[in-house]
Amino acid sequence: MPSPEIKLLELYLPLGGGAFLGWFLGRVLPKNFPIYLGQFLFWIGVPVGVVAFLRRTNLSGAIWIAPVAAWVATLLGVGLAWTWIKFREGVGRDRVSDRELEDRNLYQRNQGSFLLASMVGNTGYLGYPVILALVGQEYFGWALFYDLLGSLLATYGLGVALAARFGMGTDSKGKAIATVLKTPALWSLGFGLIFRLLPLPDAVDVSLQKVGWTVVALSIVLIGMRLSQLSSWRDVRQASVCLGIKMLLVPLVVGLVLRGLGMSGSPLLTIVLQMAMPPAFATLIIAETYNLDRDLAVTAIAIGCGVLFFTLPIWLWLFGV
């Protein structure tokens, strides 16, 4: 049988192909097309994908630890990112780029994308196949629980609230809560938990799964389209900081704490791998919807996907079975 490393390499080939297709389409299609695609994924694509994946989720076993760990990782990522933002401001205005100083609103939108990229990972579209390849199907339920009750709620709950605050100027808590409650992915999560109990013909269930994975493909294409529209890599330094928080510091700290509390083996490795995923594609979708810094979101996602090749061996060595 192929080794996990070979399986992971085979996984990234279609991911790279989808991103390249998106890059090509971004060159030939109208410039505003990615905005419409991002809106479609936010309001329709992602909710349908949630319902589809919930139908095959195994909710048995002591997997409640997974979403708890997801929330700890999310809050730690936000805390470290906010500390870095305040540190930059405290060092002096000269440490803030001229581009940010030109427009205070632009600076706030940049902060919003920085926080999002530091807190939420691609635990579904990329985390699922990584867990299947490196850990196995037995603990796939842990990955699902981490994603659906951890990353998903954090992304379209806390993430949307932050995006509304920094991208749309939603200062009122009431408005932020209303924005969260109107997020379609949260409603589809509740609907999906009920809908998963309804028996469906095999053909219908298989078709629903295909629709869910089509959403994955469209998200990858959207990344490629945004990459094609980047005028420069001016956000590389900022992206590197939030990736250091998201993909190195958070999984290392939380993973060591969980080990200290007695967790080990495949469950620990599954949780650490989920925490170590690059920023979620939803970061870009939310940035498109709430007018955050799209360049920073795309740069963090793109670099993060490449960095993953180098960080996975680290986690396998530190926390592998």
PDB file of N, CA, C and O in Angstrom, residues 87-117:
ATOM      1  N   PHE A  87       0.754  45.045  19.845  1.00  0.00           N
ATOM      2  CA  PHE A  87       2.202  45.238  19.940  1.00  0.00           C
ATOM      3  C   PHE A  87       2.698  46.127  18.808  1.00  0.00           C
ATOM      4  O   PHE A  87       3.502  47.040  19.031  1.00  0.00           O
ATOM      5  N   ARG A  88       2.225  45.894  17.597  1.00  0.00           N
ATOM      6  CA  ARG A  88       2.625  46.719  16.447  1.00  0.00           C
ATOM      7  C   ARG A  88       2.215  48.166  16.655  1.00  0.00           C
ATOM      8  O   ARG A  88       2.974  49.097  16.360  1.00  0.00           O
ATOM      9  N   GLU A  89       0.992  48.348  17.166  1.00  0.00           N
ATOM     10  CA  GLU A  89       0.526  49.712  17.391  1.00  0.00           C
ATOM     11  C   GLU A  89       1.331  50.385  18.495  1.00  0.00           C
ATOM     12  O   GLU A  89       1.588  51.587  18.453  1.00  0.00           O
ATOM     13  N   GLY A  90       1.729  49.592  19.497  1.00  0.00           N
ATOM     14  CA  GLY A  90       2.471  50.156  20.612  1.00  0.00           C
ATOM     15  C   GLY A  90       3.901  50.515  20.269  1.00  0.00           C
ATOM     16  O   GLY A  90       4.467  51.447  20.839  1.00  0.00           O
ATOM     17  N   VAL A  91       4.497  49.779  19.334  1.00  0.00           N
ATOM     18  CA  VAL A  91       5.883  50.055  18.942  1.00  0.00           C
ATOM     19  C   VAL A  91       6.002  51.425  18.307  1.00  0.00           C
ATOM     20  O   VAL A  91       6.982  52.133  18.495  1.00  0.00           O
ATOM     21  N   GLY A  92       4.974  51.801  17.544  1.00  0.00           N
ATOM     22  CA  GLY A  92       5.017  53.120  16.901  1.00  0.00           C
ATOM     23  C   GLY A  92       4.311  53.105  15.569  1.00  0.00           C
ATOM     24  O   GLY A  92       4.257  52.076  14.897  1.00  0.00           O
ATOM     25  N   ARG A  93       3.774  54.229  15.175  1.00  0.00           N
ATOM     26  CA  ARG A  93       3.046  54.332  13.923  1.00  0.00           C
ATOM     27  C   ARG A  93       3.936  54.041  12.725  1.00  0.00           C
ATOM     28  O   ARG A  93       3.452  53.673  11.654  1.00  0.00           O
ATOM     29  N   ASP A  94       5.252  54.226  12.896  1.00  0.00           N
ATOM     30  CA  ASP A  94       6.140  53.995  11.762  1.00  0.00           C
ATOM     31  C   ASP A  94       6.216  52.515  11.408  1.00  0.00           C
ATOM     32  O   ASP A  94       6.665  52.171  10.320  1.00  0.00           O
ATOM     33  N   ARG A  95       5.750  51.625  12.316  1.00  0.00           N
ATOM     34  CA  ARG A  95       5.776  50.210  12.010  1.00  0.00           C
ATOM     35  C   ARG A  95       4.566  49.794  11.188  1.00  0.00           C
ATOM     36  O   ARG A  95       4.485  48.666  10.725  1.00  0.00           O
ATOM     37  N   VAL A  96       3.577  50.690  11.060  1.00  0.00           N
ATOM     38  CA  VAL A  96       2.410  50.410  10.241  1.00  0.00           C
ATOM     39  C   VAL A  96       2.688  50.885   8.823  1.00  0.00           C
ATOM     40  O   VAL A  96       3.216  51.967   8.611  1.00  0.00           O
ATOM     41  N   SER A  97       2.347  50.088   7.844  1.00  0.00           N
ATOM     42  CA  SER A  97       2.716  50.395   6.467  1.00  0.00           C
ATOM     43  C   SER A  97       1.995  51.637   5.957  1.00  0.00           C
ATOM     44  O   SER A  97       0.934  52.010   6.449  1.00  0.00           O
ATOM     45  N   ASP A  98       2.612  52.286   4.950  1.00  0.00           N
ATOM     46  CA  ASP A  98       1.993  53.459   4.345  1.00  0.00           C
ATOM     47  C   ASP A  98       0.629  53.122   3.775  1.00  0.00           C
ATOM     48  O   ASP A  98      -0.294  53.945   3.823  1.00  0.00           O
ATOM     49  N   ARG A  99       0.487  51.934   3.228  1.00  0.00           N
ATOM     50  CA  ARG A  99      -0.798  51.524   2.644  1.00  0.00           C
ATOM     51  C   ARG A  99      -1.893  51.529   3.707  1.00  0.00           C
ATOM     52  O   ARG A  99      -3.019  51.954   3.459  1.00  0.00           O
ATOM     53  N   GLU A 100      -1.554  51.087   4.932  1.00  0.00           N
ATOM     54  CA  GLU A 100      -2.545  51.055   5.997  1.00  0.00           C
ATOM     55  C   GLU A 100      -2.870  52.459   6.490  1.00  0.00           C
ATOM     56  O   GLU A 100      -4.010  52.761   6.836  1.00  0.00           O
ATOM     57  N   LEU A 101      -1.858  53.330   6.529  1.00  0.00           N
ATOM     58  CA  LEU A 101      -2.072  54.667   7.041  1.00  0.00           C
ATOM     59  C   LEU A 101      -2.902  55.527   6.099  1.00  0.00           C
ATOM     60  O   LEU A 101      -3.493  56.513   6.517  1.00  0.00           O
ATOM     61  N   GLU A 102      -2.966  55.168   4.834  1.00  0.00           N
ATOM     62  CA  GLU A 102      -3.723  55.959   3.871  1.00  0.00           C
ATOM     63  C   GLU A 102      -5.211  55.957   4.184  1.00  0.00           C
ATOM     64  O   GLU A 102      -5.924  56.891   3.885  1.00  0.00           O
ATOM     65  N   ASP A 103      -5.692  54.921   4.789  1.00  0.00           N
ATOM     66  CA  ASP A 103      -7.124  54.788   4.998  1.00  0.00           C
ATOM     67  C   ASP A 103      -7.343  53.998   6.278  1.00  0.00           C
ATOM     68  O   ASP A 103      -6.984  52.823   6.363  1.00  0.00           O
ATOM     69  N   ARG A 104      -7.933  54.622   7.284  1.00  0.00           N
ATOM     70  CA  ARG A 104      -8.168  53.945   8.557  1.00  0.00           C
ATOM     71  C   ARG A 104      -9.112  52.757   8.369  1.00  0.00           C
ATOM     72  O   ARG A 104      -8.946  51.711   9.011  1.00  0.00           O
ATOM     73  N   ASN A 105     -10.087  52.914   7.493  1.00  0.00           N
ATOM     74  CA  ASN A 105     -11.008  51.809   7.239  1.00  0.00           C
ATOM     75  C   ASN A 105     -10.275  50.623   6.613  1.00  0.00           C
ATOM     76  O   ASN A 105     -10.553  49.463   6.933  1.00  0.00           O
ATOM     77  N   LEU A 106      -9.332  50.922   5.730  1.00  0.00           N
ATOM     78  CA  LEU A 106      -8.530  49.858   5.127  1.00  0.00           C
ATOM     79  C   LEU A 106      -7.717  49.142   6.197  1.00  0.00           C
ATOM     80  O   LEU A 106      -7.586  47.913   6.175  1.00  0.00           O
ATOM     81  N   TYR A 107      -7.184  49.896   7.151  1.00  0.00           N
ATOM     82  CA  TYR A 107      -6.406  49.305   8.236  1.00  0.00           C
ATOM     83  C   TYR A 107      -7.273  48.380   9.083  1.00  0.00           C
ATOM     84  O   TYR A 107      -6.850  47.281   9.477  1.00  0.00           O
ATOM     85  N   GLN A 108      -8.511  48.791   9.355  1.00  0.00           N
ATOM     86  CA  GLN A 108      -9.414  47.950  10.127  1.00  0.00           C
ATOM     87  C   GLN A 108      -9.761  46.670   9.367  1.00  0.00           C
ATOM     88  O   GLN A 108      -9.826  45.588   9.951  1.00  0.00           O
ATOM     89  N   ARG A 109      -9.993  46.793   8.062  1.00  0.00           N
ATOM     90  CA  ARG A 109     -10.300  45.608   7.268  1.00  0.00           C
ATOM     91  C   ARG A 109      -9.106  44.664   7.233  1.00  0.00           C
ATOM     92  O   ARG A 109      -9.259  43.439   7.223  1.00  0.00           O
ATOM     93  N   ASN A 110      -7.903  45.246   7.243  1.00  0.00           N
ATOM     94  CA  ASN A 110      -6.695  44.433   7.290  1.00  0.00           C
ATOM     95  C   ASN A 110      -6.606  43.684   8.619  1.00  0.00           C
ATOM     96  O   ASN A 110      -6.248  42.494   8.659  1.00  0.00           O
ATOM     97  N   GLN A 111      -6.948  44.354   9.715  1.00  0.00           N
ATOM     98  CA  GLN A 111      -6.949  43.704  11.025  1.00  0.00           C
ATOM     99  C   GLN A 111      -7.944  42.539  11.055  1.00  0.00           C
ATOM    100  O   GLN A 111      -7.652  41.477  11.616  1.00  0.00           O
ATOM    101  N   GLY A 112      -9.119  42.745  10.441  1.00  0.00           N
ATOM    102  CA  GLY A 112     -10.129  41.697  10.423  1.00  0.00           C
ATOM    103  C   GLY A 112      -9.639  40.440   9.723  1.00  0.00           C
ATOM    104  O   GLY A 112      -9.815  39.319  10.216  1.00  0.00           O
ATOM    105  N   SER A 113      -9.002  40.610   8.565  1.00  0.00           N
ATOM    106  CA  SER A 113      -8.470  39.452   7.845  1.00  0.00           C
ATOM    107  C   SER A 113      -7.339  38.785   8.622  1.00  0.00           C
ATOM    108  O   SER A 113      -7.209  37.559   8.607  1.00  0.00           O
ATOM    109  N   PHE A 114      -6.525  39.588   9.298  1.00  0.00           N
ATOM    110  CA  PHE A 114      -5.426  39.041  10.092  1.00  0.00           C
ATOM    111  C   PHE A 114      -5.963  38.158  11.214  1.00  0.00           C
ATOM    112  O   PHE A 114      -5.455  37.045  11.449  1.00  0.00           O
ATOM    113  N   LEU A 115      -7.004  38.620  11.898  1.00  0.00           N
ATOM    114  CA  LEU A 115      -7.601  37.840  12.979  1.00  0.00           C
ATOM    115  C   LEU A 115      -8.223  36.552  12.442  1.00  0.00           C
ATOM    116  O   LEU A 115      -8.054  35.475  13.032  1.00  0.00           O
ATOM    117  N   LEU A 116      -8.949  36.654  11.331  1.00  0.00           N
ATOM    118  CA  LEU A 116      -9.589  35.469  10.756  1.00  0.00           C
ATOM    119  C   LEU A 116      -8.563  34.419  10.352  1.00  0.00           C
ATOM    120  O   LEU A 116      -8.730  33.223  10.633  1.00  0.00           O
ATOM    121  N   ALA A 117      -7.510  34.844   9.674  1.00  0.00           N
ATOM    122  CA  ALA A 117      -6.500  33.897   9.209  1.00  0.00           C
ATOM    123  C   ALA A 117      -5.736  33.254  10.357  1.00  0.00           C
ATOM    124  O   ALA A 117      -5.169  32.171  10.187  1.00  0.00           O
TER     125      ALA A 117
END
